[in-house]
Short mmCIF file of N, CA and C in Angstrom, two decimals:
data_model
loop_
_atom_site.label_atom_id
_atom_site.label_comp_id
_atom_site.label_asym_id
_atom_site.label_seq_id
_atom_site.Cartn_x
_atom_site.Cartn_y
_atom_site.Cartn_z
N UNK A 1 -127.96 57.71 -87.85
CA UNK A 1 -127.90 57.77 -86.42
C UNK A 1 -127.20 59.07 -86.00
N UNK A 2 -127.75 59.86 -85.02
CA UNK A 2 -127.44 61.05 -85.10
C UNK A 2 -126.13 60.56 -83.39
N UNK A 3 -124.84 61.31 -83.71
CA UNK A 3 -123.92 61.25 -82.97
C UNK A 3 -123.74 62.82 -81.73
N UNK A 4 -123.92 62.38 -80.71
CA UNK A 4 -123.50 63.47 -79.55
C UNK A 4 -121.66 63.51 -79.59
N UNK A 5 -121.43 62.78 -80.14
CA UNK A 5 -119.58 63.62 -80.43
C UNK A 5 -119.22 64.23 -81.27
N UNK A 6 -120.09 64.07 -82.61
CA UNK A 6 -119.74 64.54 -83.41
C UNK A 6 -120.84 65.42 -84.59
N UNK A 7 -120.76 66.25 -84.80
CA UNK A 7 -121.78 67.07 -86.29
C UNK A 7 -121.37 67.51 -86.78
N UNK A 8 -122.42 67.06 -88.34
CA UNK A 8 -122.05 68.04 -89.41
C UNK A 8 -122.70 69.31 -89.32
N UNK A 9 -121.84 70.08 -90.08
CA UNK A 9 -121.53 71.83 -90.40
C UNK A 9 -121.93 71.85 -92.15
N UNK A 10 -123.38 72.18 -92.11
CA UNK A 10 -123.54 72.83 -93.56
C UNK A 10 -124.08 74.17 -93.90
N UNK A 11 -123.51 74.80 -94.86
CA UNK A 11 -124.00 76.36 -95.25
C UNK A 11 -124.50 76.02 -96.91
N UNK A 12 -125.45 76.89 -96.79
CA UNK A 12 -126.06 77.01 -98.47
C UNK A 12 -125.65 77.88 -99.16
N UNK A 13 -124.74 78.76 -98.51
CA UNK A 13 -123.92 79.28 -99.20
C UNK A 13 -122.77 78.95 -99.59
N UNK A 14 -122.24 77.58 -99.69
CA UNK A 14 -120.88 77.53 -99.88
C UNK A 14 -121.58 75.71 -100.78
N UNK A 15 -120.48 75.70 -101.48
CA UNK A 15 -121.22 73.83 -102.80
C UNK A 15 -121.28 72.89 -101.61
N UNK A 16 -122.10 72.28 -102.49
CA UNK A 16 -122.79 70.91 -101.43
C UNK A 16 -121.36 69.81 -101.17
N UNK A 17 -120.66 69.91 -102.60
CA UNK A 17 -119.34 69.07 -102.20
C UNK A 17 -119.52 67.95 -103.50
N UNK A 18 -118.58 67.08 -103.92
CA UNK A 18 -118.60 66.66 -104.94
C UNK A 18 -118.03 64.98 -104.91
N UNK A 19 -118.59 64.60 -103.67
CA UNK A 19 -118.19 63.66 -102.86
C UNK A 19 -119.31 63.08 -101.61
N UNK A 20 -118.72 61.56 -100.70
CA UNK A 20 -120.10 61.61 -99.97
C UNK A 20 -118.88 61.74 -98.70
N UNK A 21 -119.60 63.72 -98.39
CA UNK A 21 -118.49 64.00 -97.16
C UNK A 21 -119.40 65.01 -96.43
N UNK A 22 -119.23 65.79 -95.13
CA UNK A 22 -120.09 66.81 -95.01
C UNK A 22 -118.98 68.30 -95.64
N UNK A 23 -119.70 69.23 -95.67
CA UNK A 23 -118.33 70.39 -95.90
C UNK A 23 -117.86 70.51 -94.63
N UNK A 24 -118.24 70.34 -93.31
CA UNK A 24 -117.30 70.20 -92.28
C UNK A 24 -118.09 69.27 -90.95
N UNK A 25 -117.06 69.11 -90.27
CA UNK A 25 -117.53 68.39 -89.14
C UNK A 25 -116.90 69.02 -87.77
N UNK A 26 -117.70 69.32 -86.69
CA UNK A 26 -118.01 69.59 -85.35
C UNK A 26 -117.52 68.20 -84.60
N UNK A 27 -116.07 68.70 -84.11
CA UNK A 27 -116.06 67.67 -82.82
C UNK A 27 -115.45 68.13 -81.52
N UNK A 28 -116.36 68.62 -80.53
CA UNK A 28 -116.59 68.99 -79.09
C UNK A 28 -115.69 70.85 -79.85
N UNK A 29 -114.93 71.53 -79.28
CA UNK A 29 -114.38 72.66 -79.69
C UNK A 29 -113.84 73.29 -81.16
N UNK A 30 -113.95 72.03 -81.77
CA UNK A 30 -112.73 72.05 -82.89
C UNK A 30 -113.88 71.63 -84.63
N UNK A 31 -113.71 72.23 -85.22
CA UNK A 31 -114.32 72.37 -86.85
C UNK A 31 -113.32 71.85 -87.62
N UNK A 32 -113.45 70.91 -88.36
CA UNK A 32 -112.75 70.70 -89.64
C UNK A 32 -113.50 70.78 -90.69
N UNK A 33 -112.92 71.50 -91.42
CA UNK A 33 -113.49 71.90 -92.88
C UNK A 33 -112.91 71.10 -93.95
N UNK A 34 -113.87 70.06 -94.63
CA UNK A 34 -113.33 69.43 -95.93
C UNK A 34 -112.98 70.54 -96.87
N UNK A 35 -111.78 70.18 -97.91
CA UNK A 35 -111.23 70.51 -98.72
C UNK A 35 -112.40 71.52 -99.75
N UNK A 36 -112.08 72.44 -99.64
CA UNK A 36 -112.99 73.66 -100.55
C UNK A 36 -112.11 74.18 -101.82
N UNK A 37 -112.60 74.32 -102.81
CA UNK A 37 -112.11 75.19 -104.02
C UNK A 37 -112.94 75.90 -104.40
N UNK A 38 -112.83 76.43 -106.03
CA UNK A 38 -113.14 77.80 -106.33
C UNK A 38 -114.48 77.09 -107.23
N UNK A 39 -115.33 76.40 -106.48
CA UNK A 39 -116.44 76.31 -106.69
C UNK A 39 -117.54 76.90 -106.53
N UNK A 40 -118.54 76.91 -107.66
CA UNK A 40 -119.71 77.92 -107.58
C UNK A 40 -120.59 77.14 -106.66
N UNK A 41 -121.40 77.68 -105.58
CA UNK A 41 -122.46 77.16 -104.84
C UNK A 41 -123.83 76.65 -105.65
N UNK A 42 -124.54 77.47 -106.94
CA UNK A 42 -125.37 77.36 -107.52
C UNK A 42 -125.06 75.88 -108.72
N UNK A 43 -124.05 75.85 -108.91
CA UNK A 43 -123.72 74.79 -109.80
C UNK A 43 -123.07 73.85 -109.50
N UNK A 44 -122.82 73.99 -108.18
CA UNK A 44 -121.42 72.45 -108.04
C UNK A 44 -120.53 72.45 -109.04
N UNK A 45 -120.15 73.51 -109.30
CA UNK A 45 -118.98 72.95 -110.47
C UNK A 45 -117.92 73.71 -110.80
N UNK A 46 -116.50 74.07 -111.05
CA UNK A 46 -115.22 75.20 -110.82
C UNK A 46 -116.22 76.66 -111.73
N UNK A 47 -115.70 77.27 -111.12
CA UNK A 47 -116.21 79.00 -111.33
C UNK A 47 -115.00 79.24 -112.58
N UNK A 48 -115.20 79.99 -113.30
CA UNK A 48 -114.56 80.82 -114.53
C UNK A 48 -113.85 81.30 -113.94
N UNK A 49 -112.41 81.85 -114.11
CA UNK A 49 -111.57 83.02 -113.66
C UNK A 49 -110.29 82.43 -113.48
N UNK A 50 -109.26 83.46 -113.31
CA UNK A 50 -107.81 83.03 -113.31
C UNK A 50 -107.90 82.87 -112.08
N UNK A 51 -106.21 82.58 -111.49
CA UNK A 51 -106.10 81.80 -110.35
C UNK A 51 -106.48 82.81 -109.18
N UNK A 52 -106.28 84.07 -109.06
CA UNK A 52 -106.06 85.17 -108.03
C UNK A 52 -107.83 84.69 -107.62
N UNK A 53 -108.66 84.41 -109.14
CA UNK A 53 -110.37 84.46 -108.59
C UNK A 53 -110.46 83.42 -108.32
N UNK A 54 -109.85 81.62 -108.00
CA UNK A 54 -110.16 80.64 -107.98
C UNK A 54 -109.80 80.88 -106.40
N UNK A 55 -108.39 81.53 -106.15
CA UNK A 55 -108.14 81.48 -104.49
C UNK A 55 -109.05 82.20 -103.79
N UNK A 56 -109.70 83.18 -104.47
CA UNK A 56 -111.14 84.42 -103.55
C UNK A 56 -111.89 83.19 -103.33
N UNK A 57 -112.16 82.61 -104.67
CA UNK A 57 -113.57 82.15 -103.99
C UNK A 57 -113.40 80.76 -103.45
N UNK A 58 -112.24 80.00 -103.17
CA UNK A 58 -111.65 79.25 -102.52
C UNK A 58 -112.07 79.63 -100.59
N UNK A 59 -111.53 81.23 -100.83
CA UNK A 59 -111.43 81.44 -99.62
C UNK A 59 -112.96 81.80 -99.14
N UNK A 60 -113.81 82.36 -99.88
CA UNK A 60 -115.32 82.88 -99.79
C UNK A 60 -116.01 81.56 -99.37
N UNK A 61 -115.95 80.30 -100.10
CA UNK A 61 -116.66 79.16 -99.66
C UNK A 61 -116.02 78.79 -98.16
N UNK A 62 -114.82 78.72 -97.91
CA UNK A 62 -114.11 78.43 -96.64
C UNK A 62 -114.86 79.23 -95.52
N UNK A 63 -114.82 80.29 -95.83
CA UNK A 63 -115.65 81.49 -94.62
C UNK A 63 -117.06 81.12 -94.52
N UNK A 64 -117.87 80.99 -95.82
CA UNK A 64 -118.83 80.24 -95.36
C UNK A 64 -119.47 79.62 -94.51
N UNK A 65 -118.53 78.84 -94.86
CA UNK A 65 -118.77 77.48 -93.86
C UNK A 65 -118.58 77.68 -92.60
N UNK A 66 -117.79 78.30 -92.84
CA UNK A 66 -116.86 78.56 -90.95
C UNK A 66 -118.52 79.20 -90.34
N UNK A 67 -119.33 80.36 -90.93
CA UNK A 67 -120.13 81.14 -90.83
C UNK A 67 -121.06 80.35 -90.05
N UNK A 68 -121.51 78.85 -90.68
CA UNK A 68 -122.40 78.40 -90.37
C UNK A 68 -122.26 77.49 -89.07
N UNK A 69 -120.86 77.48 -88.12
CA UNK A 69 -120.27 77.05 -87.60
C UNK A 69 -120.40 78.03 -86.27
N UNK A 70 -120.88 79.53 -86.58
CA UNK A 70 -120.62 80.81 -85.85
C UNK A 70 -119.10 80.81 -85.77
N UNK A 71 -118.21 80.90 -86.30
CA UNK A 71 -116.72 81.35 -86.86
C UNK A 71 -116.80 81.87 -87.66
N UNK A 72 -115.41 82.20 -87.94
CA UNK A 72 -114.62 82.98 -89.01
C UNK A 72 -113.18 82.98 -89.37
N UNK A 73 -112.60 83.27 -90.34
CA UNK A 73 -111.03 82.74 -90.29
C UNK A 73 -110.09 83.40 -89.40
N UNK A 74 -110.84 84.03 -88.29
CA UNK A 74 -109.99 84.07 -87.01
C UNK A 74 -109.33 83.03 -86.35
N UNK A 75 -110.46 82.18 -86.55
CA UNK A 75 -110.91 80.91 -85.79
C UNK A 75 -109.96 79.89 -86.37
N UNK A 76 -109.79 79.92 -87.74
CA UNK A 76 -108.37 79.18 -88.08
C UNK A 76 -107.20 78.53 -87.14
N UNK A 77 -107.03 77.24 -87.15
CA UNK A 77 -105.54 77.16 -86.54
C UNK A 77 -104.59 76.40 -87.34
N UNK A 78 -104.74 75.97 -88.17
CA UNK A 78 -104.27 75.04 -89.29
C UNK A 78 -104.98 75.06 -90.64
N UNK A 79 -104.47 74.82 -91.41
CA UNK A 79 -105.04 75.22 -92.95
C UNK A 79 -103.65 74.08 -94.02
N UNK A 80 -104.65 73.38 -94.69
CA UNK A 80 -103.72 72.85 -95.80
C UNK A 80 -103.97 73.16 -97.24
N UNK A 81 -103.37 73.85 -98.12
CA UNK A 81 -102.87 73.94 -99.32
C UNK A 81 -102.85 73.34 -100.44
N UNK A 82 -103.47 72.98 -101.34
CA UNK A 82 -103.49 71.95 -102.64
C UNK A 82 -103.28 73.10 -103.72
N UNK A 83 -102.06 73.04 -104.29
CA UNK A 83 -101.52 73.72 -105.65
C UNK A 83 -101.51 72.58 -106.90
N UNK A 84 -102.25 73.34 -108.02
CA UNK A 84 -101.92 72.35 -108.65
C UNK A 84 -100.68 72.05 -109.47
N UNK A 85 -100.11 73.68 -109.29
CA UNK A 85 -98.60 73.72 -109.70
C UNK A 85 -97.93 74.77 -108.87
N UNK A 86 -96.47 74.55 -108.38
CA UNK A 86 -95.84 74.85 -107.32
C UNK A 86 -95.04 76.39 -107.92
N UNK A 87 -95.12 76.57 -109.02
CA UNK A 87 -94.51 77.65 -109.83
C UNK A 87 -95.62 79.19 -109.31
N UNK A 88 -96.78 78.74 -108.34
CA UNK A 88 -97.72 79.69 -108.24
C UNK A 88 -97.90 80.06 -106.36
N UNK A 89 -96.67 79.09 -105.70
CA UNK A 89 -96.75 79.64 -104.40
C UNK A 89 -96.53 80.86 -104.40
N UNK A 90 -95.83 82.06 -104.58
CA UNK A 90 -95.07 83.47 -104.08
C UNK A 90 -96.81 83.66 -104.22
N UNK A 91 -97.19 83.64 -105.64
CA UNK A 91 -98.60 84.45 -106.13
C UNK A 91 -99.84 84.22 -105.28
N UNK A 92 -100.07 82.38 -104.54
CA UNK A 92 -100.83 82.20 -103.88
C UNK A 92 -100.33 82.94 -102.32
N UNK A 93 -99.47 82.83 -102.13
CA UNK A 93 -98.65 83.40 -101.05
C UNK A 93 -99.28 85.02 -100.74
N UNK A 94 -99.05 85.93 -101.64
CA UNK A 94 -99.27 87.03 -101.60
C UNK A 94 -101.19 87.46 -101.37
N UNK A 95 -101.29 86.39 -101.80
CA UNK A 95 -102.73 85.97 -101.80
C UNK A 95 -103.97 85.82 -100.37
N UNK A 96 -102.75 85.00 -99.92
CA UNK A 96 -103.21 84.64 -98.86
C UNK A 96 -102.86 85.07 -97.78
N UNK A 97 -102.05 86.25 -97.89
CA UNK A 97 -101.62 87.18 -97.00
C UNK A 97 -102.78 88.03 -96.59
N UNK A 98 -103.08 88.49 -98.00
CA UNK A 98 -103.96 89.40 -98.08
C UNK A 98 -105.90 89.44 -97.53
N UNK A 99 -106.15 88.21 -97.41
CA UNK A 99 -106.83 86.56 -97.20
C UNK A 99 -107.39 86.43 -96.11
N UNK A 100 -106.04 86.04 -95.11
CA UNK A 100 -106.10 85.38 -93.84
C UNK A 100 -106.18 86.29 -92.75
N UNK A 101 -106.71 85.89 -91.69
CA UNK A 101 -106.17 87.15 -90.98
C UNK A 101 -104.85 86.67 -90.29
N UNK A 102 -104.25 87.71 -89.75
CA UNK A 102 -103.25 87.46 -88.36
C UNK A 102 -103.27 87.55 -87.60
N UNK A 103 -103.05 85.99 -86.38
CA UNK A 103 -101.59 85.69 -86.61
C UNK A 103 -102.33 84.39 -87.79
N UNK A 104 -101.72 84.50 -88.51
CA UNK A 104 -102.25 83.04 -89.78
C UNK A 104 -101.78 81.79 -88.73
N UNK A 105 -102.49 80.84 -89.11
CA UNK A 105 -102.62 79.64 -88.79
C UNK A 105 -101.12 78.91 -89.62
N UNK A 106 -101.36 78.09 -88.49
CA UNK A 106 -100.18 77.12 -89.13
C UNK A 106 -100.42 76.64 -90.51
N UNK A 107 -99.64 76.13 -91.58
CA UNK A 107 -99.98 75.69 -92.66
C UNK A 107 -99.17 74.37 -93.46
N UNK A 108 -99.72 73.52 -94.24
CA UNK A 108 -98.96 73.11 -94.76
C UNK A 108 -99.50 73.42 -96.45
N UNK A 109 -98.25 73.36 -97.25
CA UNK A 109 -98.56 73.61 -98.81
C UNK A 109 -97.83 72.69 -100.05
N UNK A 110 -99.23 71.32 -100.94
CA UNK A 110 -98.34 70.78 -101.05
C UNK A 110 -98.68 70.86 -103.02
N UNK A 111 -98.17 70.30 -103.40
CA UNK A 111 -98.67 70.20 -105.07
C UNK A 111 -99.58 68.50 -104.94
N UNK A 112 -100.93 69.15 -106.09
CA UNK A 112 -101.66 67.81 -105.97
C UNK A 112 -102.22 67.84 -107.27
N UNK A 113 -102.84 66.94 -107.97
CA UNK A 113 -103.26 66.79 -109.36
C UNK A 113 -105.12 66.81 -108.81
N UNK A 114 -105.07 68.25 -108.84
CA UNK A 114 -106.86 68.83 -108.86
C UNK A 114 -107.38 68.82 -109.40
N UNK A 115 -108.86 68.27 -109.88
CA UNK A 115 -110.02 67.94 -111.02
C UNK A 115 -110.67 69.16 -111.62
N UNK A 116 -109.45 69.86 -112.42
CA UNK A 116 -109.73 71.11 -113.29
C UNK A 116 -110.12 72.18 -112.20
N UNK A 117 -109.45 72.47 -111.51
CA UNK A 117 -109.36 73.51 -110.63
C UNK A 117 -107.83 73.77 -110.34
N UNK A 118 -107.06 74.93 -109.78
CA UNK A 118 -105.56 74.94 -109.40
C UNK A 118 -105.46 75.23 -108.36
N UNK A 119 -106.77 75.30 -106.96
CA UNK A 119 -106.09 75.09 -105.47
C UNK A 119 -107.27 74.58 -104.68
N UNK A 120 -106.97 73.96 -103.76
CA UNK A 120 -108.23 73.69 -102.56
C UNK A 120 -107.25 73.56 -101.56
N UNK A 121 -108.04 74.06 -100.23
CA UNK A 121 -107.64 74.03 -98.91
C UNK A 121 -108.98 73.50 -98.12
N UNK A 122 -108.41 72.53 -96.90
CA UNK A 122 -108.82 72.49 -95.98
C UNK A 122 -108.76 72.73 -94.89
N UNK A 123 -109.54 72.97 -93.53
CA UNK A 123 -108.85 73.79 -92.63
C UNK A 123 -109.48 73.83 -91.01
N UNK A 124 -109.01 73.65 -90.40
CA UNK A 124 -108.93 73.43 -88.52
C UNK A 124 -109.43 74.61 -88.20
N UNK A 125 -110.44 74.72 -87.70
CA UNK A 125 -110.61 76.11 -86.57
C UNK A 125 -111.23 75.48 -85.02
N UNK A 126 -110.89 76.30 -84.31
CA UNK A 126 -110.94 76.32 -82.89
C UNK A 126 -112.43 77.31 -82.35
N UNK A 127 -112.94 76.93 -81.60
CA UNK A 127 -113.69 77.65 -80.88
C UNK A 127 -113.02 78.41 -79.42
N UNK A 128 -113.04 79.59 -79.49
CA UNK A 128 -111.89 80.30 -78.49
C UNK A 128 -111.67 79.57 -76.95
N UNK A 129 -113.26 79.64 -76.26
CA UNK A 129 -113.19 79.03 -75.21
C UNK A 129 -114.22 77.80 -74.95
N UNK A 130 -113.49 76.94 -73.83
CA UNK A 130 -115.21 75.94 -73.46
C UNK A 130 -116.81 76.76 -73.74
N UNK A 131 -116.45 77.73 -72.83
CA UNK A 131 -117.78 78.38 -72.95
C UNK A 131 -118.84 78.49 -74.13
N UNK A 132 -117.69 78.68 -75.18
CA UNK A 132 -118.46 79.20 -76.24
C UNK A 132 -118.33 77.68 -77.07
N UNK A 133 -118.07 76.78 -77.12
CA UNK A 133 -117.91 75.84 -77.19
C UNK A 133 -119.28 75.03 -76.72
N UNK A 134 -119.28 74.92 -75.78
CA UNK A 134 -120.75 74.36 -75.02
C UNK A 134 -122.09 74.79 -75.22
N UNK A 135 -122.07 76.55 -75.14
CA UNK A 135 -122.94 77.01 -75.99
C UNK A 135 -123.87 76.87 -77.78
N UNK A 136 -122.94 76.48 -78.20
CA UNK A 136 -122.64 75.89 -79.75
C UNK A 136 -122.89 74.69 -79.52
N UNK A 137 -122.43 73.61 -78.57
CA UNK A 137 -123.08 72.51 -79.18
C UNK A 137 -124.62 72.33 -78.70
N UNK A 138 -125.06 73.11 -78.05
CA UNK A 138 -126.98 72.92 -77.31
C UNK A 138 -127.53 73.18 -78.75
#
């Protein structure tokens, strides 16, 4: 049953998801993006590489999505954090400096036991105004 409050947000560029979820959902101004990691789009399954390449392409699937949304991590207002070990904030930190844009979104960052991956984030973006808001949902 298709809902006027609410839609899903999918890109074929970013994994289908590994779960029964959409990669994000549309409700009236506001995008939430399910939890993304450093998953390959072609395989559904964690990408090769140390952590610096698990947070790129953490962040590459995130933009994605946002993409298919007409956003971008401007559009960010909140963002949550899944480490799978806490000994790697400064490194994800520096990371995500480099990452995000500014002013960065609020955040929270917590340690979680991840299914052979070492980060996923999920994340809030805003559509700037009604206008563009209303436009987007026709």
């Amino acid at each position: 049953m298709k809902s006027e409050f609410k839609r899903a947000v999918a890109s074929e560029d970013a994994p289908a998801g590994r779960g029964p979820f959409p990669q994000a959902i549309q409700v009236g101004p506001l995008v939430f993006v399910s939890g993304q990691g450093p998953i390959a789009q072609a395989t559904n399954r964690p990408i090769e590489g140390d952590f610096s390449a698990q947070v790129r392409k953490t962040f590459e699937n995130l933009a994605n999505i946002l993409k298919a949304a007409d956003l971008d991590l401007t559009h960010v207002v909140k963002v949550t954090v899944y480490l799978s070990d806490l000994t790697r904030v400064e490194e994800f930190n520096k990371l995500y400096e480099s990452l995000m844009p500014q002013p960065f979104p609020a955040r929270t960052l917590v340690q979680a036991g991840l299914r052979g991956i070492d980060v996923e984030m999920d994340a809030i973006a805003a559509r700037p105004s009604i206008a563009a808001w209303a436009a987007a949902a026709v």
